[in-house]
XYZ file of C-alpha atoms in Angstrom:
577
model
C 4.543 -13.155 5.789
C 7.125 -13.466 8.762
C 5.969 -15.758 10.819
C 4.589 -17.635 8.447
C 5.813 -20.916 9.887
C 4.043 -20.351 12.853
C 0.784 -21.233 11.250
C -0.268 -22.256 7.738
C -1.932 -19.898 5.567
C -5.525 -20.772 5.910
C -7.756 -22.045 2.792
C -9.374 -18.858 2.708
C -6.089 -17.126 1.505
C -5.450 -20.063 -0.495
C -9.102 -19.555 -2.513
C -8.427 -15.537 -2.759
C -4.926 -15.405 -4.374
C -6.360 -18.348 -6.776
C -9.010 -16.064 -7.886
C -6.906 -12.809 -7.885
C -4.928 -14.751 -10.442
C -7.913 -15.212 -12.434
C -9.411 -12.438 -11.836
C -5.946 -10.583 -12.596
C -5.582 -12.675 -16.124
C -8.988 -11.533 -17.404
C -8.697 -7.897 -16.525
C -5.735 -7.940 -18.575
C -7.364 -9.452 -20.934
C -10.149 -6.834 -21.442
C -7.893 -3.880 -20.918
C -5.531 -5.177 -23.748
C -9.236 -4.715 -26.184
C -9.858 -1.499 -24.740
C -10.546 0.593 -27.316
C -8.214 2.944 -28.054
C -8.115 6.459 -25.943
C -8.741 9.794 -27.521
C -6.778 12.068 -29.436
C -6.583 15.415 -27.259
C -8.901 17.126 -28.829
C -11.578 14.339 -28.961
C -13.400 16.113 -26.220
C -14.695 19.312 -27.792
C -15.869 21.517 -24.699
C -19.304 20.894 -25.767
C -19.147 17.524 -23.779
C -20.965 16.346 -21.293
C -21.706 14.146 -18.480
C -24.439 11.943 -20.160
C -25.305 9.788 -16.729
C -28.237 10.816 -14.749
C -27.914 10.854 -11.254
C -24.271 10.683 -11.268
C -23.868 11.085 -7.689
C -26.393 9.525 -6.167
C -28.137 12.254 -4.372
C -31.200 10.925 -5.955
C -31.027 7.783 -4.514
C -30.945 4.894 -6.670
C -33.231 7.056 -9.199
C -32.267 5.978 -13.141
C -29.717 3.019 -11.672
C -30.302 -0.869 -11.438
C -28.842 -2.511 -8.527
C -28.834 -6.634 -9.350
C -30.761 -8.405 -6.401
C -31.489 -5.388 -4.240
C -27.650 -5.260 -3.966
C -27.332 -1.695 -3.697
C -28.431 1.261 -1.875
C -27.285 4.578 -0.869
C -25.366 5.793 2.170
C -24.600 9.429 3.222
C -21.008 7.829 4.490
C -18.341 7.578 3.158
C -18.722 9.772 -0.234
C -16.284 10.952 -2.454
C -18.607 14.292 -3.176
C -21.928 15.517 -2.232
C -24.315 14.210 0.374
C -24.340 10.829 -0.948
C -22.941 7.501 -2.119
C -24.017 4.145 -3.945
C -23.377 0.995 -1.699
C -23.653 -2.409 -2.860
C -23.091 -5.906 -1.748
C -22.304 -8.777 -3.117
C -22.918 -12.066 -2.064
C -21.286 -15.644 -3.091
C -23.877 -15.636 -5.791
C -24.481 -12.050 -6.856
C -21.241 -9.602 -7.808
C -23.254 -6.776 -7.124
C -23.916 -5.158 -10.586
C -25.254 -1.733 -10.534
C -26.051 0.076 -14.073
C -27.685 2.535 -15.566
C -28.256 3.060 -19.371
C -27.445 6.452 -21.176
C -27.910 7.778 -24.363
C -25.190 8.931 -26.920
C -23.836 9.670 -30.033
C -22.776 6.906 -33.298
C -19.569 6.984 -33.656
C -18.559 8.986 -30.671
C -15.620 8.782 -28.181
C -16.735 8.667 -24.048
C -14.450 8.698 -21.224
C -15.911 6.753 -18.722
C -14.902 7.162 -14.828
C -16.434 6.867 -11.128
C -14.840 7.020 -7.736
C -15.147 3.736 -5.789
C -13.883 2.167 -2.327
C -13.433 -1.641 -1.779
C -11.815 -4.655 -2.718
C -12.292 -5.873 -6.363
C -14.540 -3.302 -8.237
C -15.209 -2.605 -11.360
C -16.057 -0.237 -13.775
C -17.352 -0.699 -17.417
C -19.522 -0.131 -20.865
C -21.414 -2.778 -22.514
C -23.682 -2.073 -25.681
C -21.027 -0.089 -27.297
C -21.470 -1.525 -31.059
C -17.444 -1.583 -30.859
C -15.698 -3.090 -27.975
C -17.224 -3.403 -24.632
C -14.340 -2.304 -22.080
C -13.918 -2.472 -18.163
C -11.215 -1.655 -15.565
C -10.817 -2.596 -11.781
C -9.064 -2.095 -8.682
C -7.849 -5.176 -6.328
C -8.195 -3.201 -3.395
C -9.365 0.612 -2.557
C -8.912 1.669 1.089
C -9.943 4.968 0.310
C -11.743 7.276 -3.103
C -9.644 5.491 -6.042
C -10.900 6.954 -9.166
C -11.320 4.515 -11.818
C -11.273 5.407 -15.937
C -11.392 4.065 -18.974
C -12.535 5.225 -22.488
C -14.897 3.803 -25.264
C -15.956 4.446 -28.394
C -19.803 4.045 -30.013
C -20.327 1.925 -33.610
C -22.095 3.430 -36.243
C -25.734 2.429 -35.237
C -25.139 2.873 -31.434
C -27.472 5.128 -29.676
C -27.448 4.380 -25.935
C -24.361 2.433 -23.559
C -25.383 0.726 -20.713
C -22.677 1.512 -17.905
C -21.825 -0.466 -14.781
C -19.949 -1.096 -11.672
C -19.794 -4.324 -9.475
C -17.838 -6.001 -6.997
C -16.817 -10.022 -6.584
C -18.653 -12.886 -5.346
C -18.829 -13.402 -1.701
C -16.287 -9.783 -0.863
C -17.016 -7.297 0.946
C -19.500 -4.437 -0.064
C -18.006 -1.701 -2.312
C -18.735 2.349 -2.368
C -19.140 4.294 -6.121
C -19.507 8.017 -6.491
C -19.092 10.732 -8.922
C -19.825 8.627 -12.098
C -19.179 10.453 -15.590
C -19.538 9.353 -19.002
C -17.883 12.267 -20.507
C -18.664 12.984 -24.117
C -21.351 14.055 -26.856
C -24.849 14.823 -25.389
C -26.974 11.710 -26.754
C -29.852 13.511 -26.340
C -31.198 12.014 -23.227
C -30.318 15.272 -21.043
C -28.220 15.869 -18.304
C -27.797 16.768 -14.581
C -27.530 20.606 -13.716
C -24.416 21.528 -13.701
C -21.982 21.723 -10.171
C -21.379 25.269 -8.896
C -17.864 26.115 -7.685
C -17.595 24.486 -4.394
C -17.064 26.962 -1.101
C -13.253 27.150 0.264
C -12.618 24.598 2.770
C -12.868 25.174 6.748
C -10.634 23.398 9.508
C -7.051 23.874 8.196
C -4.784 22.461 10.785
C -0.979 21.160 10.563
C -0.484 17.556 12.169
C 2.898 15.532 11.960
C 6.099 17.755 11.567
C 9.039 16.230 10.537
C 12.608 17.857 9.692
C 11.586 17.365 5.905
C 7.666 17.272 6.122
C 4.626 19.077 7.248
C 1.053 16.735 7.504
C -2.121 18.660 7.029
C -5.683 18.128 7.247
C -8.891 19.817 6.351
C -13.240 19.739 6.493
C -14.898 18.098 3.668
C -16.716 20.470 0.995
C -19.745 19.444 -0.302
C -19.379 19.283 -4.142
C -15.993 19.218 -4.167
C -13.949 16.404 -5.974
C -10.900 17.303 -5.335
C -8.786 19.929 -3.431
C -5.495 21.712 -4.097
C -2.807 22.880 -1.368
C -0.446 25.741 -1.938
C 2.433 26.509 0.098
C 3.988 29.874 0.327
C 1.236 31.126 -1.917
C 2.209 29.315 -5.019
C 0.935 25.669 -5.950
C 2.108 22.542 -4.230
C -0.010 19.252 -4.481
C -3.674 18.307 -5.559
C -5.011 15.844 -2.874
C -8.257 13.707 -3.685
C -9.099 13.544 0.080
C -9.126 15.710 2.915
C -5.665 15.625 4.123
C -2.108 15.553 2.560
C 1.640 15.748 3.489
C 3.651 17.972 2.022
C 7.337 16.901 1.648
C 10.726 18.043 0.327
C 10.798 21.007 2.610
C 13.827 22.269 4.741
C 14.553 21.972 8.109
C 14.211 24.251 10.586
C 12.126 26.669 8.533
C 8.537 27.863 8.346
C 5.658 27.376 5.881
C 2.392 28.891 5.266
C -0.380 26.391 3.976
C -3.613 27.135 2.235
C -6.206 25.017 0.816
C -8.937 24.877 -1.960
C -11.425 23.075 -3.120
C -12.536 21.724 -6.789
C -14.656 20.444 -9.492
C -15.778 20.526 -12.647
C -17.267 24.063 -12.455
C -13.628 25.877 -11.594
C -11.869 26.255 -7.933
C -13.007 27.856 -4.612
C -11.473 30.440 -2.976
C -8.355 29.357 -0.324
C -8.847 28.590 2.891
C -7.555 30.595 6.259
C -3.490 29.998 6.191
C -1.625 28.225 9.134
C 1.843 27.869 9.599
C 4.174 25.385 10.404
C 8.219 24.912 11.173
C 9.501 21.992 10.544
C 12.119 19.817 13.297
C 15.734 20.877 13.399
C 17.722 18.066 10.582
C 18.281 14.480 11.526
C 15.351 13.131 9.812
C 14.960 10.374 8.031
C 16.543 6.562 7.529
C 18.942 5.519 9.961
C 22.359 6.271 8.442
C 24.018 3.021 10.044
C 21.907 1.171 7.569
C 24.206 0.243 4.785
C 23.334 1.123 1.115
C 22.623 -2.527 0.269
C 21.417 -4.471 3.435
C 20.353 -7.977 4.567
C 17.296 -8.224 6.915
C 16.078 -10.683 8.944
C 14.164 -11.765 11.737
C 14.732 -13.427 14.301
C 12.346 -15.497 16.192
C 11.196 -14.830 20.069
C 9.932 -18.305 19.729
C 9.994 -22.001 19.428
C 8.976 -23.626 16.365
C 11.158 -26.153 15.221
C 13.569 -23.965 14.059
C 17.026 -23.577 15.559
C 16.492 -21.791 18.777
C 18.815 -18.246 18.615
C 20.150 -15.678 20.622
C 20.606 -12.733 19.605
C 24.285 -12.887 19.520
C 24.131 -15.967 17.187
C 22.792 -14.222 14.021
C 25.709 -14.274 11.639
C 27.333 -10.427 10.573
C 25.490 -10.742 7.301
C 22.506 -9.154 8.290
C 22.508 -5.709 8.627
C 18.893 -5.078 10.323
C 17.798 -7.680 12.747
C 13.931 -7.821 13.143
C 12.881 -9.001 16.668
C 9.442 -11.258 15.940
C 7.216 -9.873 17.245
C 5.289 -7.520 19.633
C 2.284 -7.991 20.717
C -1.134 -5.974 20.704
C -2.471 -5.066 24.228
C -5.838 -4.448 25.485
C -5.423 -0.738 24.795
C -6.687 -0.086 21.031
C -3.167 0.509 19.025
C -0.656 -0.175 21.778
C 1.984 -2.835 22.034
C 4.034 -4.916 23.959
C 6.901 -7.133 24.093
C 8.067 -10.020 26.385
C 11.022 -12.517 25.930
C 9.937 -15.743 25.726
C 13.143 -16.677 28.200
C 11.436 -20.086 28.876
C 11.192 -21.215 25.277
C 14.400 -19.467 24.081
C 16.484 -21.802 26.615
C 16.435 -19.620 29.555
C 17.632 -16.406 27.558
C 17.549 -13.612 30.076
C 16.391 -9.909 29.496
C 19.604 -8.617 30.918
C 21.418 -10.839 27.919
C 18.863 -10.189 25.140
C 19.467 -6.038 25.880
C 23.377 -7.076 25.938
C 23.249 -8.773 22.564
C 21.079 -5.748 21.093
C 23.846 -3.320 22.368
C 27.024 -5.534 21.133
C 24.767 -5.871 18.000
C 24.428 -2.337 17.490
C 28.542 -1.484 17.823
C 29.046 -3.994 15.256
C 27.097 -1.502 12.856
C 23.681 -3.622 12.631
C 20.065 -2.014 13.788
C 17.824 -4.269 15.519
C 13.927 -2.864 15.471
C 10.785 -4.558 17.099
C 8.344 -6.179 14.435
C 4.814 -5.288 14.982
C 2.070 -8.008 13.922
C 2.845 -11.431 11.517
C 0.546 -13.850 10.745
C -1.139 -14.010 14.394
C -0.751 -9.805 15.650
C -3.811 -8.210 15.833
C -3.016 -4.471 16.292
C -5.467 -2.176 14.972
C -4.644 1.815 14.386
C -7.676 3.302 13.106
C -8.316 6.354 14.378
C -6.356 9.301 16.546
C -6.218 7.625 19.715
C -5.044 4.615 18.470
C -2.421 6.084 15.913
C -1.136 7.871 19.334
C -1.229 4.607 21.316
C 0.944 2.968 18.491
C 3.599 5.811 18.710
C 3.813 6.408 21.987
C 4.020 2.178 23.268
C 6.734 1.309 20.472
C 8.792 4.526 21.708
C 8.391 2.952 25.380
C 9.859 -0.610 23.658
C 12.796 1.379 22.093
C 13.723 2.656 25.149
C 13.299 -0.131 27.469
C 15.313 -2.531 24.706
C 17.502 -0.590 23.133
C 15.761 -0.910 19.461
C 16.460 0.950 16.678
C 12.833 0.759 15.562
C 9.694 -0.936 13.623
C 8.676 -2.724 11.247
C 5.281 -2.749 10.097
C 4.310 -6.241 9.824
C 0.317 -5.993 9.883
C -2.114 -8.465 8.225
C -5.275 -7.579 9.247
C -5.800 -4.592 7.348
C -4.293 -1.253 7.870
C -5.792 2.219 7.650
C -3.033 4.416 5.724
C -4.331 7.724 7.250
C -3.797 6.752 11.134
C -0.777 4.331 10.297
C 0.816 7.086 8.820
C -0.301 9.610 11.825
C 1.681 6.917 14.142
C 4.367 6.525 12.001
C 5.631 10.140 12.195
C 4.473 10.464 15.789
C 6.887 7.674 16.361
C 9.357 9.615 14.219
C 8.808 12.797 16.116
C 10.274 10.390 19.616
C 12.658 8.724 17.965
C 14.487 11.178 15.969
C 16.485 10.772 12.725
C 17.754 7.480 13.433
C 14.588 5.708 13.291
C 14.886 2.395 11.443
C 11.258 1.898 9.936
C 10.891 -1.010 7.917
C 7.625 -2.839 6.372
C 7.062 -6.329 5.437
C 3.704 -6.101 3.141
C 2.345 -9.201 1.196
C 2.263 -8.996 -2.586
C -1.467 -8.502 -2.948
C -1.073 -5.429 -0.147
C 1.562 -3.833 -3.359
C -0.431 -4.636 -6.436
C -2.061 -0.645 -6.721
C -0.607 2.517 -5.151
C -3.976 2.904 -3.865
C -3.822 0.123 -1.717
C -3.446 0.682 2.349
C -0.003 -0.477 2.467
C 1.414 1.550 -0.498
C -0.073 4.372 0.296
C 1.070 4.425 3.832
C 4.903 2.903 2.477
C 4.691 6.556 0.268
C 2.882 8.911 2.868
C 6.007 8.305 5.046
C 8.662 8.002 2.084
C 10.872 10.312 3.970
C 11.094 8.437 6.869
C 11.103 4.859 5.498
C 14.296 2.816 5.114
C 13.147 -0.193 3.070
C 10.134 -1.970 2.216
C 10.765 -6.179 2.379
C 7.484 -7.436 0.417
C 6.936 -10.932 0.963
C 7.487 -13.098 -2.440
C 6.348 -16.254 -0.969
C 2.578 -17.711 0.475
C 1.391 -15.535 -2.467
C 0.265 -17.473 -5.498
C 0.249 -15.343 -8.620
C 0.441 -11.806 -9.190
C 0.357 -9.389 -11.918
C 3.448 -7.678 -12.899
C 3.895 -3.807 -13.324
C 3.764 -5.276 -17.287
C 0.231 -6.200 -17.020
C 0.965 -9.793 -16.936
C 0.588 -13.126 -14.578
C 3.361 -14.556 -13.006
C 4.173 -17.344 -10.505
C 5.516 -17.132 -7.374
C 8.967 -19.181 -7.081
C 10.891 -17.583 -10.437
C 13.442 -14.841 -10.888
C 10.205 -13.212 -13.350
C 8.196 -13.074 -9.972
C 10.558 -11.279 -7.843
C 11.633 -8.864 -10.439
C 8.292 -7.844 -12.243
C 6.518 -7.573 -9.229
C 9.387 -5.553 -7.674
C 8.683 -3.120 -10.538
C 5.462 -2.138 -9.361
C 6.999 -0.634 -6.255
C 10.085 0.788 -8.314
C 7.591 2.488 -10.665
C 5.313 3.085 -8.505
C 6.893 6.067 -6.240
C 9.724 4.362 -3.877
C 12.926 4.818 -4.013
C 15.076 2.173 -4.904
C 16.738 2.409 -1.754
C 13.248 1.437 -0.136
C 12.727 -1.563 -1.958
C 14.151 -5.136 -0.911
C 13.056 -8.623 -1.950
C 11.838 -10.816 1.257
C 11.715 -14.833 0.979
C 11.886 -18.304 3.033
C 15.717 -19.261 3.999
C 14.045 -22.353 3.764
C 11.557 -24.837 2.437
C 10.675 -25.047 5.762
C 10.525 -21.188 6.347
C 7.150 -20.858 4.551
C 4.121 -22.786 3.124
C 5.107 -21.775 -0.689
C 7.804 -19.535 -2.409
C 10.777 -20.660 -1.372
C 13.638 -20.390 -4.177
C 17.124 -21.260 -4.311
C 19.623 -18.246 -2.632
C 21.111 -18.463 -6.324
C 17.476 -17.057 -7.620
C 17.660 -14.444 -5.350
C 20.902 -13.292 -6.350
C 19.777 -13.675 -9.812
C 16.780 -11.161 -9.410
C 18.905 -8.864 -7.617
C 21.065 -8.409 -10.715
C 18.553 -8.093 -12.866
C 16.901 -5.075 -11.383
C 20.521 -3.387 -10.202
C 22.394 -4.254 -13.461
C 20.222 -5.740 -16.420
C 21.547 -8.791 -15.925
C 20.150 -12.432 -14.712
C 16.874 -11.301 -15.936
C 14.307 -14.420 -16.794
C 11.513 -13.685 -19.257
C 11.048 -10.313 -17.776
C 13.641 -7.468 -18.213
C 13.115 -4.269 -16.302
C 13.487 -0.997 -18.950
C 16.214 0.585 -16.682
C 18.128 -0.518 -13.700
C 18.254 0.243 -10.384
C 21.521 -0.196 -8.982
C 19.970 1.775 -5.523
C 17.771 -1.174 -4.834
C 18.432 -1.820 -0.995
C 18.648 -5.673 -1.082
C 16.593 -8.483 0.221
C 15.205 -10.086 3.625
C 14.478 -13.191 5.000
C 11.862 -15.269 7.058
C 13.728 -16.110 9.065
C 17.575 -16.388 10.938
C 16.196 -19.026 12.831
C 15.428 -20.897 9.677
C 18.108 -19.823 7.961
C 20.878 -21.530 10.993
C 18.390 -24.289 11.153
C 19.740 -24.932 7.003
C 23.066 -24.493 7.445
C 22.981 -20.593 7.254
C 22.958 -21.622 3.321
C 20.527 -18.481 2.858
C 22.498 -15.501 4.582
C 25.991 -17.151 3.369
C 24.996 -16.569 -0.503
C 22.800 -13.810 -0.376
C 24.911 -11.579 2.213
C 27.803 -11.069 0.119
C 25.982 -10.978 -2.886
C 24.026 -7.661 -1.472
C 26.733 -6.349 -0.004
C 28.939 -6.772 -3.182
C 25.765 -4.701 -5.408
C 26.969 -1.648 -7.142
């Protein structure tokens, strides 16, 4: 993270990215024996949903919870009035299961809904191959899938879902095992859910119109239409529809869905979206350097402003601080420990900065920030105190550099509140760990693509990480040109632009407590993703010769080595196709 050299990652973080390696290697493991999926027209429309209770609304009725783990909870639920809950402790992963009863030789599809960090979902029994699948980390309903098939003699599959030793406790709804009735019965049936209530626009961008919605019970899904025809399906109850024009209005609808068919649409609202000028600052060059710069003293060369060298194009100013008001932020120059470096000259520098062609932006959080945006106040707070900071400095605008969690719905409500103020030359930038970029469903990805049309670049952090799966499925170790590049993939393939991807590492062995690599591997991984070539073990099946570039923890550290880091890596950005 930036600021990592401010203090050392703790043992705790240590212990978790060792397990999510492990963890990571044996999921891949069991989802490479996965048996294989199903034709198309495996699932005769005779199937059905085999598991009893599959909601919950019965309580724990026909499921086993391992050491009074689990109960149920009438919030948060994916459908219906309620939800399983279970919690795991350092000696219990929180296994919940229920046995059904189906067919030999028969194909199941096997899914739930779930919320938390590590959870899984599987079939043992099967008389073929037992299979399972898992998410790292859902903030929110992440449905979860896989598909089995029965031996010969098989006539009942005992399902499951648990969480990890010692984590926090996980949510499951909805469960289906899909296929051939068994003979063991089934639930009654849904009945098409009523149209939902509450339609109201948020957010309006030149490009972009945020909506939100009531919750139907029943529903497990929900559908938005725009001008009468069909425009997204959202699993929750809000959604932001993008690629519109400026200037120009819209008329939303909603519905809601489920297995039984679609409700009827909601009441319509309209919106107009801002005049154009929205989106990514367009000072920022097509292939950029970032880095930040320390408002601090920690052995590294103390800076002004005006000593970062030209190569970097966005200058991140580390960092603001949270306030006593939930979601707001502050900033004050540490003047004393920056050698007597006055306000007057730090808004100078900014300014002469900024005429040279390079955007300097406030970073929110690092390894000690504490700001929380978790609900509408909050989200406003966020906005409307980094807006105040723009002004009264001169930034360009924020990064998003939060590691205590963050709550995609009301990050992205700040966001393009903040957006909204600023206008189109907002510079919004995000410096996420790996683990926070493993899964689109995770917080930080889902916020990085809920704002996509705002965002200028996304700078994960490859270092303080340990291993991480790759978007192939496999384990690789931080400090290699494989690391940076398969894990960049994820992100590449997994809905940003290329433009809104850069590589972030240590300009130093100093800069962080693990991940540094030479400025040559950097360079290296850079033209393996833009141009095929460089590549280690892993070889990306197309290039991206968008990709934005890479950033750095930090300028400080990077003068306090010579400025070895920005000297090789600026002109190798800046000379990217």
């Amino acid at each position: 993270m930036p600021g990592t050299a401010r203090i050392r990652p703790s043992r705790h973080r240590r212990l978790l990215t060792t397990l999510l390696a492990v963890v990571a290697a044996a999921a891949a493991s069991t989802t490479a024996s996965a048996a294989p999926a199903p034709s198309p027209t495996a699932a005769a429309t005779a199937d059905v949903n085999v598991a009893r209770n599959a909601g919950y609304e019965s309580g724990l009725s026909g499921w086993t919870c391992s050491a009074g783990s689990g109960s149920t909870v009438t919030s948060p639920v994916h459908s219906g009035a309620a939800a399983l809950r279970a919690a795991p402790t350092a000696s219990d992963n929180a296994a919940c299961s229920q046995t059904v009863a189906v067919k030999p030789n028969a194909t199941y599809r096997l899914s739930a809904y779930v919320q938390g960090s590590y959870v899984y979902l599987g079939a043992s029994g099967t008389g073929t191959t037992d299979v399972s699948t898992w998410t790292p980390s859902a903030t929110g309903w992440q449905e979860l899938s896989t598909t089995f098939t029965t031996g010969p003699g098989t006539t009942s599959v005992t399902v499951y879902t648990h969480g990890w030793y010692g984590q926090p406790a996980y949510h499951a709804d909805d469960f289906s095992v899909l296929g051939p009735d068994g003979g063991g019965g089934t639930d009654p049936g849904p009945e098409v859910p009523a149209a939902p209530g509450g339609l109201a626009t948020g957010a309006v961008t030149a490009s972009s119109v945020a909506l939100s919605w009531n919750p139907v019970p029943g529903a497990t899904g929900y559908t938005v239409y725009r001008d009468g025809a069909k425009d997204r399906a959202a699993s929750g109850t809000s959604a932001t529809v993008g690629g519109l024009s400026p200037s120009t209005a819209y008329r939303f609808q909603v519905s809601a869905t489920n297995a039984a068919g679609e409700s009827a649409r909601s009441a319509q609202v309209t919106a107009t979206t801002a005049p154009s000028g929205g989106g990514t600052d367009p000072t920022v060059p097509r292939h950029a350097v970032t880095g930040y710069w320390q408002n601090f003293d920690n052995g590294a060369t103390v800076q002004k402003i005006s000593d970062v060298p030209g190569q970097y194009d966005i200058i991140a100013v580390a960092f603001a601080d949270a306030t006593t008001t939930p979601g707001a932020v502050t900033f004050r120059l540490d003047s004393a420990g920056l050698g007597g470096y006055t306000v007057e000259q730090f808004k100078a520098d900014i300014k002469a900065k900024q005429a040279a062609g390079t955007s300097v932006i406030i970073s929110v959080g690092g390894e000690k920030g504490t700001v929380s945006v978790n609900d509408a106040a909050s989200a406003a707070n966020f906005a409307s105190s980094v807006h105040a900071l723009m002004q009264q400095y001169g930034f360009d605008g924020v990064d998003i550099d939060l590691e205590n969690g963050l709550d995609p719905t009301y990050m992205t409500q700040a966001l393009r509140s903040l957006s909204q103020k600023a206008g189109g030359r907002l510079v919004l930038t995000m410096a996420p760990q790996t683990i926070d970029m493993q899964s689109t469903s995770g917080g930080y990805f889902r916020t990085a693509l809920n704002v996509k049309d705002i965002l200028t670049v996304v700078n994960m952090q490859y270092y303080n990480s340990g291993s991480m799966l790759g978007c192939d499925g496999k384990v690789y170790s931080q400090g290699s040109v494989d690391f940076l590049t398969a894990l960049a993939c994820i992100q590449l393939e997994g809905g940003l632009d290329p433009s809104q991807v850069g590589l972030g590492l240590p300009a130093s062995t100093r800069g962080a407590g693990s991940g540094y690599v030479a400025p040559s591997v950097v360079n290296a991984a850079l033209d393996c993703l833009t141009k095929g070539t460089g590549c280690g073990s892993f070889k990306p099946a197309k290039t991206y010769p968008g990709l934005r570039g890479a950033m750095t923890w930090s300028t400080n550290w990077d003068a306090a080595n010579g400025n070895a880091w920005s000297s090789a890596v600026g002109p190798h950005v800046h000379g990217l196709p």
